[in-house]
Amino acid sequence: MTKRIFQSICLVALAVFFACGVLILGVLYGYFSDIQQAQLNMQLDLAVQGAELEGISFFRDLPPQACRITWIDSRGKVLFDSRGDSAQMENHLEREEIREALATGQGESRRYSDTLMERSLYTARRLSDGSVLRLSMGQHSAFTLVLGMAQPICAVFLAALGLSVFFAIRLSRRIVQPLAQLDLDRPLTQKGYKEIMPLLHRLDSQQCQLKTQKAALEQKQAELEKAERIRREFTANVSHELKTPLQSICGCAELLQNGLAKPEDTPAFAEKMYREARRMVGLVEDIISLSRLDGGASGMQWGAVDLHEIAEQAAASLAAQAQDAGVSVLVTGEPVPMEAIPQLLHSIVYNLCDNAIKYNRPGGKVEVQVEASKQGPLLTVRDTGIGIPQEEQDRVFERFYRVDKSRSKAVGGTGLGLSIVKHAVLIHRGNLNLCSTPGEGTAVTVRFPAAAQGKG
């Protein structure tokens, strides 16, 4: 850009120089031509007076003159010429200045000579006897003058060229400097040209968009990295959770196959194999459920349901498990119609109650409370179980995370129940809150949005 500006300034300066030279030369050439013509007329006045008084003898006694004097009679014959033999000269009657002088008394003309590369100025006046006195003067042409002044013109041209280059370099640097120092990260902080302010505003807008996109990409990258970490952890946990029951099943099967088990121990081995197989089935079912939830529960149908009715159904399906654990389950509240995915709503209540039963104590209680509020349907599951330490309450909804690993193995949990609850609640755009005190129990509250609450 600097090079183009430099070239433009130099070309403009040189063009201006040539234009001024031509203009000045033309004006001065015309000006001095008029001056010469006026001087020639003054000399003609003197020559006319001398011719009228003394005749042709006046011119013969004159010293050599810068101008040429010619005396022509009324028929065009040359009577006298200061620079030539009048007898050898052609008739001058057809000359413009002669014809004009014979007709009007005064005549002027200017003629250009291709051979002499000069222009001649003529002025003529008719005398009292009808003859014409003419004076002429040679004048160099403009081209000849330029050639004659070639050396000073070249000197001026070189000086002008040097000045043009000097100022072009300085101006081009000054013009480009604000652009070269432009801070693309903060374009509006620059004190640039007013003409480029729209460009600076456009750059600032693009910078804001780029920063926003960069932040979004960084957030997306962080989410992808987090998802990748969760995927690796999930894969490792699934492998570990499946490996343990498989090893147990393989061990029992090997003992039975080799006949190493006593006949009376066979039912115990079979029961253990059945229990581990059921554990694997439950784990696979939970993994399938989580996979569907990760996909946004696509394919699942929304519909009008009663949250209280769903809670009663979930509690009824866990009645046998609660009886075996010595835990009572009570559903309270009122009918709460709402828009939801029935199977996911059932899964929420079922897993919360299942955890409340498994991590309870003999003689404990589980209360499922359903109520309608201005903020939306509200589901609360309270238990009188072992509770959860404060430092572990934020992690209980992670996949395969267990607070009491030894108890989890004893009760057969997969470690995915609360993760399923969390995803199902998010799909319903609800909020999940956990409050627990070790040794006293746990309360999990699910608040669904008011938009999900139907009309009773």
Short mmCIF file of C-alpha atoms in Angstrom, two decimals:
data_model
loop_
_atom_site.label_atom_id
_atom_site.label_comp_id
_atom_site.label_asym_id
_atom_site.label_seq_id
_atom_site.Cartn_x
_atom_site.Cartn_y
_atom_site.Cartn_z
CA MET A 1 0.00 0.00 0.00
CA THR A 2 2.87 2.38 0.84
CA LYS A 3 4.41 1.72 -2.57
CA ARG A 4 1.17 2.52 -4.40
CA ILE A 5 0.65 5.75 -2.45
CA PHE A 6 4.29 6.73 -3.12
CA GLN A 7 3.90 6.10 -6.84
CA SER A 8 0.62 7.99 -6.98
CA ILE A 9 2.05 11.05 -5.23
CA CYS A 10 5.12 11.06 -7.48
CA LEU A 11 3.01 10.74 -10.63
CA VAL A 12 0.66 13.52 -9.50
CA ALA A 13 3.58 15.80 -8.61
CA LEU A 14 5.28 15.21 -11.96
CA ALA A 15 2.01 15.68 -13.82
CA VAL A 16 1.42 18.96 -12.02
CA PHE A 17 5.00 20.01 -12.81
CA PHE A 18 4.59 19.32 -16.53
CA ALA A 19 1.16 20.94 -16.63
CA CYS A 20 2.48 24.06 -14.91
CA GLY A 21 5.50 24.14 -17.21
CA VAL A 22 3.37 23.91 -20.32
CA LEU A 23 0.90 26.48 -19.00
CA ILE A 24 3.60 28.93 -17.97
CA LEU A 25 5.49 28.48 -21.24
CA GLY A 26 2.33 29.06 -23.27
CA VAL A 27 1.29 32.13 -21.28
CA LEU A 28 4.76 33.67 -21.30
CA TYR A 29 5.27 32.91 -24.98
CA GLY A 30 2.04 34.67 -25.87
CA TYR A 31 2.83 37.56 -23.50
CA PHE A 32 6.27 38.21 -24.94
CA SER A 33 4.91 37.84 -28.47
CA ASP A 34 2.46 40.66 -27.76
CA ILE A 35 5.29 42.76 -26.32
CA GLN A 36 7.41 42.18 -29.43
CA GLN A 37 4.46 43.04 -31.63
CA ALA A 38 3.94 46.29 -29.69
CA GLN A 39 7.63 47.16 -30.00
CA LEU A 40 7.47 46.42 -33.70
CA ASN A 41 4.51 48.82 -34.03
CA MET A 42 6.44 51.53 -32.19
CA GLN A 43 9.39 51.11 -34.51
CA LEU A 44 7.00 51.20 -37.45
CA ASP A 45 5.72 54.58 -36.26
CA LEU A 46 9.25 55.96 -36.31
CA ALA A 47 10.01 54.38 -39.68
CA VAL A 48 6.79 55.83 -41.20
CA GLN A 49 7.69 59.34 -40.01
CA GLY A 50 11.21 59.00 -41.46
CA ALA A 51 9.89 57.69 -44.79
CA GLU A 52 7.31 60.48 -45.05
CA LEU A 53 9.95 63.14 -44.38
CA GLU A 54 13.08 61.86 -46.10
CA GLY A 55 11.91 59.07 -48.40
CA ILE A 56 13.99 56.00 -49.15
CA SER A 57 17.23 57.79 -48.21
CA PHE A 58 16.16 57.58 -44.59
CA PHE A 59 16.54 53.81 -44.59
CA ARG A 60 19.84 53.71 -46.45
CA ASP A 61 21.59 55.70 -43.78
CA LEU A 62 20.21 53.60 -40.86
CA PRO A 63 22.58 51.26 -38.99
CA PRO A 64 21.71 47.51 -39.01
CA GLN A 65 18.43 46.89 -37.18
CA ALA A 66 17.04 43.91 -35.30
CA CYS A 67 13.96 44.13 -37.42
CA ARG A 68 13.65 43.89 -41.19
CA ILE A 69 12.35 46.91 -43.12
CA THR A 70 10.56 46.46 -46.43
CA TRP A 71 8.94 49.21 -48.59
CA ILE A 72 6.35 48.05 -51.17
CA ASP A 73 4.48 50.15 -53.67
CA SER A 74 0.74 49.93 -54.18
CA ARG A 75 1.17 47.23 -56.87
CA GLY A 76 3.19 44.91 -54.60
CA LYS A 77 6.64 45.63 -55.99
CA VAL A 78 9.39 45.80 -53.39
CA LEU A 79 11.06 49.23 -53.45
CA PHE A 80 13.43 48.62 -50.55
CA ASP A 81 14.46 45.76 -48.26
CA SER A 82 17.01 46.12 -45.48
CA ARG A 83 18.16 42.51 -45.74
CA GLY A 84 17.92 41.66 -49.41
CA ASP A 85 18.03 42.79 -53.00
CA SER A 86 14.67 44.38 -53.71
CA ALA A 87 15.01 43.77 -57.44
CA GLN A 88 15.17 40.03 -56.97
CA MET A 89 12.16 39.80 -54.66
CA GLU A 90 8.75 38.54 -55.69
CA ASN A 91 5.63 40.62 -55.65
CA HIS A 92 4.27 41.09 -52.10
CA LEU A 93 0.75 42.08 -52.99
CA GLU A 94 -0.64 38.73 -51.81
CA ARG A 95 0.89 39.01 -48.37
CA GLU A 96 -1.77 39.22 -45.68
CA GLU A 97 -0.38 42.25 -43.89
CA ILE A 98 0.13 44.12 -47.21
CA ARG A 99 -3.43 43.53 -48.40
CA GLU A 100 -4.80 44.55 -45.00
CA ALA A 101 -2.67 47.72 -44.93
CA LEU A 102 -3.76 48.73 -48.46
CA ALA A 103 -7.35 48.15 -47.51
CA THR A 104 -7.49 49.63 -44.01
CA GLY A 105 -4.24 51.50 -43.57
CA GLN A 106 -2.78 49.09 -40.98
CA GLY A 107 -2.04 45.35 -41.19
CA GLU A 108 -0.49 42.65 -39.00
CA SER A 109 0.26 38.96 -39.40
CA ARG A 110 2.32 36.15 -37.95
CA ARG A 111 3.78 33.34 -40.03
CA TYR A 112 5.66 30.18 -39.07
CA SER A 113 8.70 28.98 -41.02
CA ASP A 114 9.21 25.20 -41.09
CA THR A 115 12.73 25.54 -42.43
CA LEU A 116 13.98 28.15 -39.95
CA MET A 117 12.02 26.68 -37.00
CA GLU A 118 10.88 30.19 -36.09
CA ARG A 119 7.92 32.50 -36.33
CA SER A 120 7.95 35.93 -37.98
CA LEU A 121 5.95 38.93 -36.80
CA TYR A 122 4.80 41.42 -39.44
CA THR A 123 3.28 44.87 -39.17
CA ALA A 124 2.57 47.17 -42.12
CA ARG A 125 1.15 50.66 -42.66
CA ARG A 126 0.02 52.51 -45.75
CA LEU A 127 1.85 55.78 -46.45
CA SER A 128 0.35 58.95 -47.86
CA ASP A 129 1.50 58.13 -51.40
CA GLY A 130 -0.31 54.75 -51.34
CA SER A 131 2.81 52.64 -50.78
CA VAL A 132 3.22 50.32 -47.78
CA LEU A 133 6.00 50.24 -45.22
CA ARG A 134 6.44 46.91 -43.46
CA LEU A 135 8.58 45.85 -40.50
CA SER A 136 9.17 42.22 -39.51
CA MET A 137 10.95 40.47 -36.70
CA GLY A 138 11.90 36.83 -36.20
CA GLN A 139 10.78 34.96 -33.08
CA HIS A 140 11.90 31.52 -31.96
CA SER A 141 9.16 28.88 -31.75
CA ALA A 142 8.16 27.36 -28.41
CA PHE A 143 9.86 24.11 -29.31
CA THR A 144 13.11 25.93 -30.18
CA LEU A 145 12.94 27.81 -26.89
CA VAL A 146 12.49 24.56 -25.00
CA LEU A 147 15.49 23.04 -26.77
CA GLY A 148 17.53 26.10 -26.02
CA MET A 149 16.57 25.89 -22.35
CA ALA A 150 17.08 22.14 -22.11
CA GLN A 151 19.81 22.35 -19.48
CA PRO A 152 17.96 24.59 -16.98
CA ILE A 153 14.73 22.70 -17.65
CA CYS A 154 16.47 19.39 -16.85
CA ALA A 155 17.89 20.90 -13.68
CA VAL A 156 14.44 22.10 -12.61
CA PHE A 157 12.95 18.72 -13.55
CA LEU A 158 15.51 16.83 -11.46
CA ALA A 159 14.93 19.18 -8.54
CA ALA A 160 11.19 18.72 -8.85
CA LEU A 161 11.64 14.95 -9.09
CA GLY A 162 13.80 14.92 -5.98
CA LEU A 163 11.32 17.01 -4.03
CA SER A 164 8.46 14.82 -5.26
CA VAL A 165 10.23 11.66 -4.11
CA PHE A 166 11.10 13.22 -0.74
CA PHE A 167 7.60 14.47 0.00
CA ALA A 168 6.01 11.33 -1.47
CA ILE A 169 8.00 9.15 0.94
CA ARG A 170 7.07 11.30 3.92
CA LEU A 171 3.42 11.63 2.96
CA SER A 172 2.98 7.95 2.14
CA ARG A 173 4.48 6.98 5.49
CA ARG A 174 2.27 9.45 7.35
CA ILE A 175 -0.81 8.22 5.49
CA VAL A 176 -0.08 4.54 6.10
CA GLN A 177 1.19 4.90 9.68
CA PRO A 178 -2.28 4.99 11.36
CA LEU A 179 -3.30 1.95 9.32
CA ALA A 180 -0.08 0.08 10.14
CA GLN A 181 -0.56 0.78 13.87
CA LEU A 182 -4.19 -0.33 13.82
CA ASP A 183 -5.01 -2.63 16.73
CA LEU A 184 -7.31 -5.24 15.20
CA ASP A 185 -8.30 -6.52 18.65
CA ARG A 186 -9.53 -3.02 19.68
CA PRO A 187 -10.11 -1.09 16.45
CA LEU A 188 -12.30 1.64 17.99
CA THR A 189 -9.48 2.76 20.34
CA GLN A 190 -7.43 4.01 17.37
CA LYS A 191 -7.36 7.68 16.34
CA GLY A 192 -7.51 6.98 12.64
CA TYR A 193 -9.19 8.67 9.72
CA LYS A 194 -12.88 9.49 9.83
CA GLU A 195 -13.23 7.91 6.39
CA ILE A 196 -12.32 4.46 7.75
CA MET A 197 -14.57 4.61 10.83
CA PRO A 198 -17.23 2.41 9.16
CA LEU A 199 -14.50 -0.14 8.53
CA LEU A 200 -13.34 0.10 12.16
CA HIS A 201 -16.90 -0.38 13.39
CA ARG A 202 -17.21 -3.40 11.10
CA LEU A 203 -13.93 -4.81 12.44
CA ASP A 204 -15.06 -4.21 16.03
CA SER A 205 -18.34 -5.98 15.33
CA GLN A 206 -16.48 -8.92 13.79
CA GLN A 207 -14.10 -9.02 16.76
CA CYS A 208 -17.07 -9.22 19.13
CA GLN A 209 -18.55 -12.01 17.04
CA LEU A 210 -15.22 -13.84 16.97
CA LYS A 211 -14.85 -13.51 20.75
CA THR A 212 -18.38 -14.80 21.24
CA GLN A 213 -17.74 -17.69 18.86
CA LYS A 214 -14.41 -18.40 20.55
CA ALA A 215 -16.07 -18.51 23.97
CA ALA A 216 -18.79 -20.79 22.56
CA LEU A 217 -16.17 -23.04 20.98
CA GLU A 218 -14.18 -23.17 24.20
CA GLN A 219 -17.33 -24.02 26.12
CA LYS A 220 -18.20 -26.65 23.54
CA GLN A 221 -14.67 -28.03 23.74
CA ALA A 222 -14.92 -28.18 27.52
CA GLU A 223 -18.27 -29.97 27.23
CA LEU A 224 -16.82 -32.42 24.72
CA GLU A 225 -13.83 -33.08 26.97
CA LYS A 226 -16.16 -33.57 29.91
CA ALA A 227 -18.36 -35.87 27.86
CA GLU A 228 -15.30 -37.82 26.74
CA ARG A 229 -14.12 -38.14 30.36
CA ILE A 230 -17.57 -39.30 31.45
CA ARG A 231 -17.66 -41.76 28.55
CA ARG A 232 -14.29 -43.24 29.54
CA GLU A 233 -15.31 -43.43 33.19
CA PHE A 234 -18.65 -44.93 32.21
CA THR A 235 -16.98 -47.55 30.02
CA ALA A 236 -14.54 -48.44 32.78
CA ASN A 237 -17.32 -48.65 35.37
CA VAL A 238 -19.55 -50.75 33.13
CA SER A 239 -16.67 -53.13 32.47
CA HIS A 240 -15.97 -53.40 36.18
CA GLU A 241 -19.64 -53.81 37.14
CA LEU A 242 -20.16 -56.54 34.55
CA LYS A 243 -16.90 -58.30 35.31
CA THR A 244 -17.71 -58.96 38.97
CA PRO A 245 -21.01 -60.89 38.47
CA LEU A 246 -19.59 -62.69 35.42
CA GLN A 247 -16.62 -63.91 37.43
CA SER A 248 -18.95 -65.08 40.17
CA ILE A 249 -21.20 -66.91 37.67
CA CYS A 250 -18.18 -68.47 35.92
CA GLY A 251 -16.75 -69.61 39.26
CA CYS A 252 -19.98 -71.28 40.33
CA ALA A 253 -20.49 -72.85 36.91
CA GLU A 254 -16.95 -74.23 36.90
CA LEU A 255 -17.43 -75.84 40.28
CA LEU A 256 -20.68 -77.43 39.16
CA GLN A 257 -19.18 -78.55 35.84
CA ASN A 258 -16.20 -80.27 37.46
CA GLY A 259 -18.36 -81.90 40.14
CA LEU A 260 -16.45 -80.17 42.91
CA ALA A 261 -19.63 -78.92 44.57
CA LYS A 262 -21.46 -81.15 47.03
CA PRO A 263 -25.00 -82.09 46.03
CA GLU A 264 -26.41 -80.24 49.01
CA ASP A 265 -24.51 -77.06 47.93
CA THR A 266 -25.88 -77.08 44.38
CA PRO A 267 -29.04 -75.03 45.19
CA ALA A 268 -26.89 -72.36 46.86
CA PHE A 269 -24.62 -72.11 43.82
CA ALA A 270 -27.64 -71.94 41.52
CA GLU A 271 -29.22 -69.23 43.65
CA LYS A 272 -26.00 -67.23 43.58
CA MET A 273 -25.73 -67.59 39.80
CA TYR A 274 -29.36 -66.50 39.44
CA ARG A 275 -28.82 -63.49 41.69
CA GLU A 276 -25.73 -62.36 39.81
CA ALA A 277 -27.50 -62.85 36.47
CA ARG A 278 -30.41 -60.73 37.68
CA ARG A 279 -27.93 -58.10 38.79
CA MET A 280 -26.42 -58.07 35.30
CA VAL A 281 -29.87 -57.81 33.73
CA GLY A 282 -30.70 -54.86 35.98
CA LEU A 283 -27.40 -53.20 35.11
CA VAL A 284 -27.98 -53.63 31.37
CA GLU A 285 -31.52 -52.30 31.68
CA ASP A 286 -30.25 -49.23 33.54
CA ILE A 287 -27.54 -48.67 30.92
CA ILE A 288 -30.15 -48.88 28.15
CA SER A 289 -32.33 -46.39 30.03
CA LEU A 290 -29.45 -43.97 30.43
CA SER A 291 -28.59 -44.27 26.75
CA ARG A 292 -32.14 -43.36 25.80
CA LEU A 293 -32.07 -40.42 28.21
CA ASP A 294 -28.76 -39.20 26.79
CA GLY A 295 -30.46 -39.10 23.41
CA GLY A 296 -33.16 -36.80 24.79
CA ALA A 297 -35.74 -39.56 25.24
CA SER A 298 -36.51 -39.46 21.53
CA GLY A 299 -39.42 -41.66 20.59
CA MET A 300 -41.05 -41.42 24.02
CA GLN A 301 -44.55 -39.97 24.02
CA TRP A 302 -45.70 -37.16 26.28
CA GLY A 303 -49.17 -37.34 27.76
CA ALA A 304 -51.49 -36.30 30.57
CA VAL A 305 -50.76 -38.27 33.78
CA ASP A 306 -51.50 -38.06 37.48
CA LEU A 307 -48.31 -37.74 39.53
CA HIS A 308 -50.02 -39.10 42.65
CA GLU A 309 -51.23 -42.17 40.76
CA ILE A 310 -47.74 -42.77 39.32
CA ALA A 311 -46.29 -42.56 42.86
CA GLU A 312 -48.76 -45.13 44.15
CA GLN A 313 -47.94 -47.51 41.28
CA ALA A 314 -44.18 -47.18 41.91
CA ALA A 315 -44.65 -47.79 45.66
CA ALA A 316 -46.83 -50.83 44.97
CA SER A 317 -44.18 -52.36 42.69
CA LEU A 318 -41.65 -52.04 45.54
CA ALA A 319 -43.94 -53.39 48.25
CA ALA A 320 -42.30 -56.82 48.38
CA GLN A 321 -38.79 -55.33 48.53
CA ALA A 322 -39.86 -52.94 51.29
CA GLN A 323 -41.42 -55.78 53.30
CA ASP A 324 -38.23 -57.85 53.05
CA ALA A 325 -36.19 -54.86 54.26
CA GLY A 326 -38.63 -54.10 57.10
CA VAL A 327 -39.38 -50.66 55.73
CA SER A 328 -42.84 -49.09 55.42
CA VAL A 329 -43.69 -46.99 52.35
CA LEU A 330 -46.44 -44.36 52.53
CA VAL A 331 -47.76 -42.22 49.66
CA THR A 332 -49.48 -38.98 50.71
CA GLY A 333 -50.84 -35.90 48.96
CA GLU A 334 -53.47 -35.23 46.36
CA PRO A 335 -54.05 -35.92 42.67
CA VAL A 336 -51.74 -33.69 40.57
CA PRO A 337 -52.43 -33.86 36.82
CA MET A 338 -49.49 -32.90 34.60
CA GLU A 339 -47.92 -33.31 31.16
CA ALA A 340 -45.04 -35.80 31.27
CA ILE A 341 -43.53 -38.97 29.83
CA PRO A 342 -45.26 -41.67 31.92
CA GLN A 343 -42.43 -44.23 31.93
CA LEU A 344 -39.83 -41.58 32.89
CA LEU A 345 -42.04 -40.19 35.64
CA HIS A 346 -42.48 -43.73 36.97
CA SER A 347 -38.71 -44.23 36.77
CA ILE A 348 -38.11 -41.10 38.86
CA VAL A 349 -40.40 -42.19 41.69
CA TYR A 350 -39.31 -45.85 41.47
CA ASN A 351 -35.56 -45.15 41.72
CA LEU A 352 -35.94 -42.61 44.52
CA CYS A 353 -38.07 -45.06 46.52
CA ASP A 354 -35.75 -47.96 45.67
CA ASN A 355 -32.75 -46.04 47.07
CA ALA A 356 -34.76 -44.95 50.12
CA ILE A 357 -35.60 -48.62 50.88
CA LYS A 358 -32.12 -50.02 50.21
CA TYR A 359 -30.29 -47.48 52.35
CA ASN A 360 -32.80 -47.48 55.18
CA ARG A 361 -32.75 -49.38 58.45
CA PRO A 362 -35.11 -52.11 59.71
CA GLY A 363 -38.28 -50.49 60.98
CA GLY A 364 -37.57 -47.38 58.92
CA LYS A 365 -40.03 -45.37 56.92
CA VAL A 366 -40.26 -43.97 53.39
CA GLU A 367 -42.75 -41.20 52.70
CA VAL A 368 -43.68 -40.16 49.18
CA GLN A 369 -45.44 -36.79 49.18
CA VAL A 370 -47.16 -35.36 46.09
CA GLU A 371 -48.60 -31.85 46.03
CA ALA A 372 -49.50 -29.04 43.66
CA SER A 373 -47.94 -25.60 44.14
CA LYS A 374 -47.91 -22.28 42.33
CA GLN A 375 -44.42 -23.09 41.04
CA GLY A 376 -45.53 -26.46 39.66
CA PRO A 377 -46.00 -30.12 40.69
CA LEU A 378 -43.86 -31.14 43.67
CA LEU A 379 -42.58 -34.63 44.51
CA THR A 380 -40.76 -35.34 47.79
CA VAL A 381 -39.32 -38.70 48.89
CA ARG A 382 -38.16 -38.83 52.54
CA ASP A 383 -36.58 -41.70 54.38
CA THR A 384 -35.23 -42.43 57.85
CA GLY A 385 -32.14 -44.18 56.49
CA ILE A 386 -28.41 -43.88 57.03
CA GLY A 387 -28.11 -40.47 55.31
CA ILE A 388 -25.38 -39.09 53.11
CA PRO A 389 -22.29 -37.14 54.26
CA GLN A 390 -22.23 -33.47 53.22
CA GLU A 391 -19.05 -33.82 51.14
CA GLU A 392 -20.59 -36.60 49.04
CA GLN A 393 -24.05 -35.16 48.43
CA ASP A 394 -23.00 -33.41 45.17
CA ARG A 395 -21.71 -36.69 43.69
CA VAL A 396 -24.52 -39.12 44.43
CA PHE A 397 -26.13 -38.36 41.05
CA GLU A 398 -22.98 -39.38 39.15
CA ARG A 399 -23.02 -42.69 37.33
CA PHE A 400 -21.83 -45.68 39.37
CA TYR A 401 -21.07 -43.50 42.36
CA ARG A 402 -21.87 -45.17 45.69
CA VAL A 403 -21.59 -43.63 49.14
CA ASP A 404 -21.38 -46.98 50.98
CA LYS A 405 -19.86 -49.46 48.52
CA SER A 406 -20.06 -52.43 50.87
CA ARG A 407 -23.77 -51.82 51.54
CA SER A 408 -24.40 -51.30 47.81
CA LYS A 409 -23.02 -54.74 47.06
CA ALA A 410 -25.11 -56.24 49.82
CA VAL A 411 -28.38 -54.70 48.57
CA GLY A 412 -27.51 -55.19 44.89
CA GLY A 413 -27.55 -51.63 43.63
CA THR A 414 -26.15 -50.78 40.18
CA GLY A 415 -25.12 -47.23 41.03
CA LEU A 416 -27.17 -45.84 38.12
CA GLY A 417 -30.55 -45.20 39.76
CA LEU A 418 -29.95 -41.59 40.80
CA SER A 419 -28.27 -40.83 37.45
CA ILE A 420 -31.44 -41.99 35.73
CA VAL A 421 -33.47 -39.76 38.06
CA LYS A 422 -31.28 -36.75 37.27
CA HIS A 423 -31.56 -37.18 33.48
CA ALA A 424 -35.30 -37.83 33.61
CA VAL A 425 -35.85 -34.68 35.68
CA LEU A 426 -33.77 -32.61 33.21
CA ILE A 427 -35.84 -33.90 30.29
CA HIS A 428 -38.95 -32.69 32.15
CA ARG A 429 -37.18 -29.32 32.75
CA GLY A 430 -37.50 -29.81 36.49
CA ASN A 431 -35.24 -29.05 39.46
CA LEU A 432 -33.71 -31.62 41.78
CA ASN A 433 -32.76 -30.91 45.39
CA LEU A 434 -31.23 -33.23 47.99
CA CYS A 435 -31.10 -32.67 51.74
CA SER A 436 -29.54 -35.30 53.97
CA THR A 437 -28.17 -35.73 57.50
CA PRO A 438 -26.01 -38.77 58.30
CA GLY A 439 -27.82 -41.07 60.73
CA GLU A 440 -31.14 -39.26 60.37
CA GLY A 441 -32.24 -39.72 56.77
CA THR A 442 -32.52 -38.13 53.36
CA ALA A 443 -35.12 -36.03 51.55
CA VAL A 444 -35.08 -35.65 47.75
CA THR A 445 -37.37 -32.99 46.22
CA VAL A 446 -38.30 -32.79 42.55
CA ARG A 447 -40.03 -29.65 41.39
CA PHE A 448 -41.55 -29.72 37.91
CA PRO A 449 -42.23 -26.49 35.96
CA ALA A 450 -45.62 -24.83 36.29
CA ALA A 451 -46.18 -25.31 32.55
CA ALA A 452 -46.25 -29.09 33.11
CA GLN A 453 -49.14 -28.85 35.62
CA GLY A 454 -52.49 -29.74 34.06
CA LYS A 455 -56.00 -28.77 35.07
CA GLY A 456 -57.73 -30.96 37.60
#
